Amino acid sequence: MFAIDGNRLNRRLAEFAEIGALPKGGVNRQALTEGDRQARRMLAGLALARGFRVFQDPMANLFIRRSGRDETLAPLMIGSHLDSQPAGGRYDGALGTLSAFEVLESLEDAGTQTDRPVEVVAWTNEEGCRFAPGCMGSMAFAAGAIPEEWADKQAADGASFPQELAATIESLPEAEMRPLGFPVYSYIEIHIEQGPSLEAENIPIGVVTGIQGTRWLEVTVTGQTAHAGTTGLSYRRDPMRALSAALSGLYDTIMPEDENARFTVGRLRLSPGSVNAIPEDIRCTVDIRHPDPDSLDALEAKITAAFSKEAGRQGCTAAIRRLFDMAPCTFDAGLQDRIEEAASSLQMPSKRMLSGAFHDALFANRIAPAAMIFVPCRDGLSHNEAEFVEPAHATAGCRVMMQAVRTLTAS
Ligand code: HGY
Ligand code: MN
Ligand code: MN
Ligand code: MN
């Protein structure tokens, strides 16, 4: 069997968790911030010290390349992301990126020759929480171009996407620049499940069959700001009354009707935001998910109707803008089989499962056969500082990836 160094991997996870560390054990390493740059620099430094080549592209996607016997062959790509949620966990993204790097180091330690190059990738802005949408790095890589409309993109804190992107690229001068997008032989990503089923069923490995659909909406409800003390309730055009009626109706009906549906209001902003003034307008984000595209359409229509109806009742208006629309995907069947075979050759039980979270593998899947390996996380918790992975599970996932990589690269 092909060894990896589980202690080194778990040590690395702890070291990277120091970057952007938060008091309750999580990390805040949002995309294109100083914390993100520090993590990228740390990984690049480790890579250069091992003699690997380091590249970045115009989306600041970071690549670490270990040569193969035939350098003209398209690389096998493994990796994930290093950016995090504002109050994120230390494993979401970092586990996949550092596991991939551990595979590269272990190949080097063993002096193993692969038939083709193997590249580790850390994709830019998978989370999408600072700059929407998510997966901007892998999305642009798969498209081979940066969408023009991203030039005007701003974060909620006013930061300019192009400026932050340029500063991130400049922060890693030791990386060689390469164009956006190139042929990839296959792509495998390790990730925590971010759900409870592997842990509940005591199964160490998930063979991911695909990713459900995701859509992000921005809802703006507009009324009339007025004095909180002098304006009688019947004279108001209060967007908060409209929004709360729409949301309570949606929360009460969506889940009971369809337990596969997901509906989350994650960000809410009132303006002018004064204690003693009725709001002028309220802006909120809505994240909806579903395995079935038609159900996602129906969900979006239901939300639009609810906000229009309740806004109308209060003499307000509602506007809904799509921020992100990620269609569901199915991963390469052959690659899923390789992962399942790798797990069973290591006597590890596994199960096939759909991913509730989106991942960069969804976009890699558009240009190459792609698949994912899930490992359990405690209580299925993620996007939470308490996110935790048993070191033995981190090691097991990495061993399965190593086994799959050696099979795929005839080494
Ligand atoms: O939101 C997601 O599904 C991913 O974890 N960023
Ligand atoms: Mn992730
Ligand atoms: Mn995430
Ligand atoms: Mn992901």
XYZ file of C-alpha atoms and ligand atoms in Angstrom:
420
model
C 0.000 0.000 0.000
C 1.120 3.529 -0.613
C 1.958 5.511 2.499
C 1.072 9.042 3.393
C 2.167 10.768 6.606
C -1.038 11.320 8.604
C 0.814 13.073 11.441
C 2.317 15.563 9.013
C -1.106 16.204 7.455
C -2.826 16.782 10.811
C 0.072 18.963 11.953
C -0.264 21.053 8.793
C -4.010 21.435 9.389
C -3.256 22.820 12.863
C -0.552 25.154 11.484
C -2.831 26.556 8.765
C -5.604 27.008 11.327
C -3.344 29.604 13.015
C -3.841 31.835 9.976
C -6.965 33.919 10.556
C -7.508 32.022 13.821
C -10.686 32.921 15.760
C -11.198 32.619 19.542
C -13.480 29.555 19.341
C -11.109 27.502 17.184
C -12.323 28.459 13.728
C -10.823 30.713 11.078
C -11.700 33.915 9.245
C -9.670 33.709 6.017
C -12.065 35.244 3.547
C -11.112 35.280 -0.113
C -8.421 37.781 -1.202
C -7.829 39.091 2.332
C -4.411 39.195 4.027
C -5.259 35.914 5.759
C -5.964 34.215 2.439
C -2.688 35.579 1.033
C -0.767 34.372 4.088
C -2.133 30.836 3.666
C -1.268 30.855 -0.047
C 2.264 32.076 0.720
C 2.717 29.391 3.367
C 1.649 26.624 0.973
C 3.818 28.005 -1.840
C 6.794 28.164 0.525
C 6.355 24.521 1.507
C 6.077 23.560 -2.145
C 9.183 25.436 -3.284
C 11.135 23.922 -0.395
C 10.301 20.470 -1.846
C 11.430 21.472 -5.324
C 7.936 21.591 -6.814
C 7.061 24.350 -9.298
C 4.467 26.931 -8.184
C 2.149 28.787 -10.567
C -0.745 31.161 -10.360
C -3.188 32.347 -13.026
C -5.069 35.670 -13.555
C -7.718 34.523 -11.032
C -4.963 33.854 -8.454
C -5.720 30.132 -8.582
C -2.600 28.573 -7.064
C -1.018 25.460 -8.643
C 1.786 23.232 -7.354
C 3.254 20.889 -9.968
C 5.219 17.684 -9.547
C 6.631 16.452 -12.851
C 5.743 13.113 -14.411
C 7.605 10.833 -16.842
C 5.851 12.496 -19.762
C 5.544 16.235 -19.207
C 3.440 16.656 -22.331
C 0.516 14.759 -20.753
C -2.308 16.732 -19.129
C -1.868 16.732 -15.337
C -3.957 14.850 -12.833
C -5.282 17.662 -10.623
C -6.114 17.331 -6.916
C -7.024 20.070 -4.466
C -9.720 22.326 -3.020
C -9.669 25.856 -1.557
C -7.978 27.816 1.268
C -10.467 30.653 1.693
C -13.027 30.423 4.491
C -16.318 31.724 5.777
C -16.156 34.763 8.143
C -16.727 32.408 11.096
C -15.608 29.263 9.343
C -14.123 25.952 10.362
C -10.480 24.948 10.016
C -11.198 21.985 7.686
C -13.596 23.340 5.027
C -11.309 23.622 1.987
C -8.034 23.364 3.909
C -8.482 19.611 4.387
C -8.706 19.001 0.647
C -5.878 21.345 -0.256
C -3.476 20.065 2.413
C -4.413 16.414 1.791
C -3.578 16.916 -1.872
C -0.243 18.474 -0.890
C 0.407 15.545 1.457
C -0.088 13.164 -1.494
C 2.462 15.155 -3.521
C 4.971 15.133 -0.661
C 4.498 11.416 -0.077
C 5.057 10.663 -3.765
C 8.266 12.697 -3.471
C 9.293 10.971 -0.222
C 8.822 7.579 -1.905
C 10.647 8.713 -5.062
C 7.646 7.530 -7.057
C 7.526 8.353 -10.775
C 4.036 9.071 -12.118
C 3.287 8.708 -15.826
C 1.966 12.291 -15.977
C 2.407 15.433 -13.869
C 0.287 15.734 -10.716
C -0.832 19.232 -9.761
C -2.276 20.490 -6.489
C -4.680 23.417 -6.841
C -6.002 25.934 -4.321
C -8.943 27.611 -6.075
C -9.727 31.269 -5.443
C -12.889 32.318 -3.596
C -14.791 29.064 -3.287
C -16.981 30.406 -0.475
C -18.384 33.459 -2.227
C -19.192 35.194 1.065
C -16.974 38.273 0.564
C -17.388 38.477 -3.193
C -20.376 36.622 -4.666
C -20.681 34.194 -6.361
C -18.823 31.228 -4.927
C -16.269 29.197 -6.908
C -15.104 32.229 -8.896
C -11.621 30.752 -9.414
C -12.731 27.351 -10.681
C -15.642 28.879 -12.630
C -13.325 31.220 -14.568
C -10.762 28.418 -15.032
C -13.433 26.149 -16.564
C -14.691 28.972 -18.793
C -11.170 30.037 -19.748
C -12.104 33.677 -19.111
C -12.899 36.134 -16.316
C -16.482 37.464 -16.810
C -16.355 41.183 -17.675
C -19.004 42.069 -15.094
C -16.629 40.983 -12.309
C -14.599 44.156 -12.962
C -17.196 46.188 -11.034
C -17.617 43.695 -8.233
C -17.447 45.066 -4.687
C -17.547 43.394 -1.311
C -20.029 44.429 1.369
C -17.095 46.305 3.014
C -16.597 48.265 -0.231
C -13.410 46.434 -1.261
C -12.905 46.237 -5.016
C -12.624 42.714 -6.440
C -10.116 43.629 -9.204
C -7.907 45.492 -6.721
C -7.963 42.708 -4.137
C -7.292 40.143 -6.850
C -4.306 42.118 -8.171
C -2.915 42.564 -4.654
C -3.236 38.827 -4.032
C -1.370 37.950 -7.219
C 1.346 40.495 -6.365
C 1.693 38.982 -2.900
C 3.169 35.826 -4.399
C 5.974 36.961 -6.746
C 7.703 33.565 -6.487
C 4.808 31.918 -8.343
C 5.181 31.691 -12.133
C 2.229 33.216 -14.007
C 0.306 30.996 -16.426
C -2.794 31.617 -18.579
C -6.313 30.911 -17.278
C -7.343 27.318 -18.031
C -5.464 24.356 -19.453
C -6.276 20.691 -20.231
C -6.743 18.560 -17.112
C -6.651 14.738 -17.201
C -8.939 14.281 -14.163
C -9.766 16.087 -10.936
C -10.308 14.689 -7.427
C -11.231 16.773 -4.377
C -11.332 15.674 -0.739
C -13.794 17.590 1.421
C -15.589 17.217 4.744
C -19.171 16.077 4.237
C -20.544 19.172 6.008
C -23.521 16.975 6.916
C -24.251 14.224 9.470
C -24.711 11.019 7.471
C -21.182 9.510 7.327
C -20.695 10.006 11.062
C -24.208 8.725 11.865
C -23.624 5.572 9.804
C -20.029 5.205 11.037
C -18.690 5.169 7.448
C -15.258 6.782 6.960
C -15.422 7.478 3.195
C -18.087 9.125 1.019
C -17.910 8.565 -2.742
C -19.660 11.685 -4.004
C -22.020 11.085 -6.932
C -22.728 14.747 -7.643
C -23.733 18.153 -6.270
C -27.247 19.540 -5.839
C -28.312 22.830 -7.452
C -27.715 26.168 -5.698
C -29.225 29.593 -6.370
C -28.514 32.859 -4.516
C -31.094 35.660 -4.636
C -30.924 39.243 -3.420
C -34.342 40.516 -2.289
C -34.974 44.262 -1.825
C -38.259 45.363 -0.219
C -38.844 49.131 -0.468
C -41.375 51.189 1.523
C -41.256 54.671 3.013
C -39.114 55.785 5.889
C -40.964 57.871 8.472
C -40.990 58.780 12.163
C -41.325 55.778 14.503
C -43.328 57.741 17.056
C -45.707 59.846 15.039
C -46.645 57.517 12.176
C -49.679 55.369 12.975
C -49.501 51.736 11.866
C -52.254 52.201 9.272
C -50.324 55.084 7.618
C -47.111 53.141 7.193
C -45.488 51.541 4.182
C -43.233 49.403 6.321
C -40.928 46.982 4.448
C -40.160 45.090 7.661
C -43.822 44.155 8.049
C -43.874 42.907 4.433
C -40.581 41.018 4.732
C -41.463 39.305 8.009
C -44.881 38.205 6.678
C -43.269 36.791 3.515
C -40.491 35.002 5.417
C -42.779 33.447 8.045
C -45.032 32.119 5.276
C -42.043 30.653 3.428
C -40.441 29.092 6.518
C -43.795 27.568 7.455
C -44.416 25.971 4.054
C -41.129 25.157 2.256
C -39.616 22.449 4.491
C -42.879 20.615 5.369
C -43.711 20.478 1.642
C -40.303 19.196 0.493
C -37.631 18.041 2.912
C -35.024 18.089 0.108
C -35.462 21.862 -0.242
C -33.059 24.256 1.501
C -33.912 27.907 2.220
C -31.556 30.256 4.112
C -31.597 34.002 4.751
C -27.968 34.678 5.641
C -27.574 38.432 5.326
C -30.057 41.226 6.186
C -29.495 44.986 5.896
C -31.988 47.750 6.742
C -31.558 51.338 5.683
C -31.363 54.004 6.933
C -30.895 51.700 9.950
C -32.033 54.139 12.602
C -33.679 53.051 15.861
C -36.493 55.580 15.569
C -37.187 55.567 11.814
C -39.294 53.105 9.857
C -36.931 51.495 7.319
C -36.896 52.829 3.763
C -35.708 49.535 2.326
C -34.517 46.129 3.455
C -32.089 43.988 1.492
C -31.593 40.284 2.242
C -29.855 37.330 0.626
C -31.650 34.025 0.064
C -29.697 30.796 -0.553
C -31.876 28.011 -2.019
C -30.813 24.457 -2.890
C -32.393 21.381 -4.393
C -31.195 18.200 -6.162
C -33.849 18.702 -8.873
C -33.620 21.745 -11.214
C -37.416 21.998 -11.724
C -37.946 22.055 -7.961
C -35.359 24.832 -7.705
C -37.347 26.820 -10.285
C -40.563 26.197 -8.353
C -38.883 27.296 -5.125
C -37.666 30.538 -6.723
C -41.150 31.219 -8.132
C -42.725 30.614 -4.714
C -40.308 33.049 -3.066
C -40.900 35.718 -5.707
C -44.688 35.387 -5.337
C -44.526 35.563 -1.532
C -42.450 38.759 -1.482
C -44.548 40.450 -4.204
C -47.810 39.609 -2.428
C -46.726 40.735 1.045
C -45.005 43.880 -0.290
C -48.173 44.787 -2.170
C -50.226 44.381 1.013
C -48.052 46.982 2.748
C -47.898 49.460 -0.116
C -44.272 48.461 -0.677
C -42.431 47.045 -3.692
C -40.212 43.945 -3.898
C -37.334 43.401 -6.334
C -35.512 40.059 -6.630
C -32.104 39.680 -8.331
C -30.301 36.384 -8.976
C -26.708 36.523 -7.699
C -25.711 32.972 -8.493
C -27.180 29.984 -10.290
C -25.261 26.726 -10.094
C -26.968 23.800 -11.842
C -26.673 20.357 -10.238
C -23.932 18.077 -11.568
C -23.148 14.342 -11.718
C -19.545 13.213 -11.290
C -17.661 10.842 -13.604
C -18.859 7.286 -12.984
C -15.456 5.751 -13.698
C -13.700 8.047 -11.263
C -16.311 7.277 -8.610
C -15.511 3.584 -9.133
C -11.747 4.239 -8.774
C -12.385 5.963 -5.447
C -14.657 3.172 -4.208
C -12.054 0.567 -5.267
C -9.313 2.560 -3.532
C -11.320 2.617 -0.312
C -12.119 -1.088 -0.417
C -8.478 -1.979 -1.211
C -7.699 -0.240 2.092
C -10.542 -2.163 3.815
C -12.466 1.091 4.326
C -16.279 1.028 4.083
C -17.681 3.715 1.795
C -21.021 4.878 0.495
C -22.195 6.816 -2.548
C -23.801 10.135 -1.718
C -24.930 13.480 -3.157
C -23.281 16.661 -1.893
C -25.554 19.238 -0.248
C -22.769 21.832 -0.493
C -21.327 23.118 -3.735
C -17.629 22.650 -4.485
C -15.002 23.622 -7.028
C -15.272 20.075 -8.356
C -18.565 21.130 -9.948
C -16.694 23.446 -12.317
C -13.718 21.133 -12.787
C -16.346 18.583 -13.845
C -17.184 20.807 -16.814
C -13.723 20.401 -18.358
C -12.481 17.033 -17.090
C -13.726 13.879 -15.350
C -14.117 14.921 -11.713
C -15.102 13.268 -8.457
C -14.908 13.846 -4.703
C -14.022 11.986 -1.522
C -15.956 12.934 1.624
C -14.821 12.365 5.178
C -17.071 12.684 8.262
C -17.149 15.825 10.404
C -18.433 15.925 13.969
C -22.234 16.391 14.196
C -22.109 17.221 10.478
C -21.308 20.784 11.509
C -19.608 23.199 9.077
C -19.542 26.931 8.359
C -19.153 27.002 12.134
C -16.030 27.439 14.267
C -16.753 24.118 16.016
C -16.150 22.201 12.756
C -14.032 19.153 13.628
C -12.536 16.152 11.827
C -11.033 13.173 13.662
C -7.331 12.988 12.712
C -7.860 9.325 11.767
C -10.581 10.345 9.296
C -8.356 13.032 7.759
C -5.631 10.407 7.351
C -8.044 7.839 5.894
C -9.366 10.244 3.267
C -5.814 11.134 2.239
C -4.830 7.460 1.993
C -7.780 6.827 -0.336
C -6.747 9.776 -2.487
C -3.144 8.494 -2.630
C -4.377 5.055 -3.688
C -6.589 6.594 -6.385
C -3.761 8.865 -7.618
C -1.323 5.941 -7.912
C -3.905 3.931 -9.847
C -4.670 6.846 -12.162
C -1.013 7.642 -12.837
C 0.199 4.066 -13.352
C 2.743 4.482 -10.614
O -22.030 27.079 0.233
C -21.491 26.017 -0.086
O -22.134 25.046 -0.451
C -19.980 25.869 -0.009
O -19.679 25.213 1.181
N -19.303 27.119 -0.035
Mn -15.605 24.133 1.007
Mn -17.734 26.257 2.688
Mn -16.228 23.441 -1.778
